[in-house]
XYZ file of C-alpha atoms in Angstrom:
103
model
C 113.249 155.541 23.850
C 112.303 159.368 24.309
C 111.718 159.855 20.356
C 108.850 156.754 20.712
C 106.989 157.993 23.756
C 106.868 161.752 21.914
C 105.223 159.933 18.669
C 102.945 157.815 20.858
C 101.793 161.008 23.047
C 101.286 163.073 19.527
C 99.494 160.079 18.102
C 97.350 159.968 20.975
C 96.479 163.519 21.234
C 95.582 163.691 17.635
C 93.225 160.742 17.677
C 91.036 162.272 20.484
C 90.910 165.741 19.151
C 87.494 166.596 18.202
C 85.966 168.030 14.926
C 83.963 170.873 15.025
C 81.127 171.854 12.367
C 78.449 174.816 12.164
C 74.851 173.615 11.407
C 72.418 175.976 9.536
C 69.847 177.227 11.297
C 66.325 178.132 10.458
C 64.442 180.857 12.381
C 60.721 181.701 12.550
C 59.051 184.755 14.378
C 55.903 183.709 15.781
C 53.445 186.571 15.562
C 55.969 188.663 17.399
C 55.497 186.990 20.746
C 58.505 184.669 20.300
C 61.067 183.360 17.907
C 62.160 179.580 17.356
C 65.404 178.440 15.649
C 66.188 175.143 14.549
C 69.137 172.906 13.491
C 68.974 169.750 12.299
C 71.728 166.632 12.163
C 70.895 165.087 8.763
C 74.386 165.461 7.372
C 75.975 163.178 9.754
C 75.618 159.553 10.825
C 76.427 159.664 14.302
C 75.316 161.925 17.478
C 76.680 165.534 17.661
C 77.497 167.956 20.965
C 75.660 171.120 19.907
C 75.488 174.753 21.374
C 73.188 177.209 19.749
C 72.882 180.638 20.506
C 69.869 182.524 19.289
C 69.379 186.376 18.990
C 66.142 188.117 18.487
C 65.466 191.577 17.742
C 62.334 193.861 18.432
C 60.727 196.458 16.634
C 62.418 199.038 18.812
C 65.996 197.748 18.238
C 66.131 195.692 21.461
C 68.034 192.512 21.238
C 66.977 189.106 23.280
C 69.415 186.210 23.624
C 68.750 182.693 24.236
C 70.901 179.617 24.268
C 70.514 175.660 24.240
C 72.934 172.758 24.020
C 72.671 169.346 23.846
C 73.409 166.030 21.798
C 71.661 165.839 18.551
C 71.087 162.294 17.151
C 71.173 161.784 13.128
C 67.882 162.938 11.726
C 67.111 164.866 15.160
C 66.941 168.655 15.429
C 67.942 171.125 18.244
C 65.426 174.004 18.935
C 66.173 177.354 20.810
C 63.899 180.295 21.439
C 63.603 183.834 22.467
C 61.194 185.838 23.770
C 59.566 189.606 23.445
C 59.196 191.267 26.979
C 56.129 192.918 25.963
C 54.759 191.722 22.604
C 51.902 193.837 22.330
C 54.034 196.982 22.317
C 57.636 195.790 21.052
C 57.119 192.892 19.309
C 59.906 190.654 17.805
C 60.809 191.103 14.294
C 63.678 189.228 13.195
C 65.386 186.237 14.782
C 68.734 184.286 13.648
C 70.978 181.405 15.584
C 74.479 180.438 15.419
C 74.927 176.496 16.070
C 77.991 174.935 16.495
C 78.752 171.382 17.104
C 81.483 169.000 17.911
C 82.063 165.202 17.293
């Protein structure tokens, strides 16, 4: 009896486990003022919950961080942003993003 309960609990935990994936993000710097990063759900046919961490670097080497999270439906995208503190003196020159998603 105890063995059946253990097997039942193990099956239950395995059936509700989440599957994690990383989506590739594309980033654009807009005139040194801000950067936009976008990751899209074109590969999966169901909604996924994603967290995106965006990092931008200025011409003087300062890092700016942004975060975005939410449900991304099939064919839709999630966008994240970072902004320069003073784009006229120290503009953004590069941005990158890491997007982790779960089913």
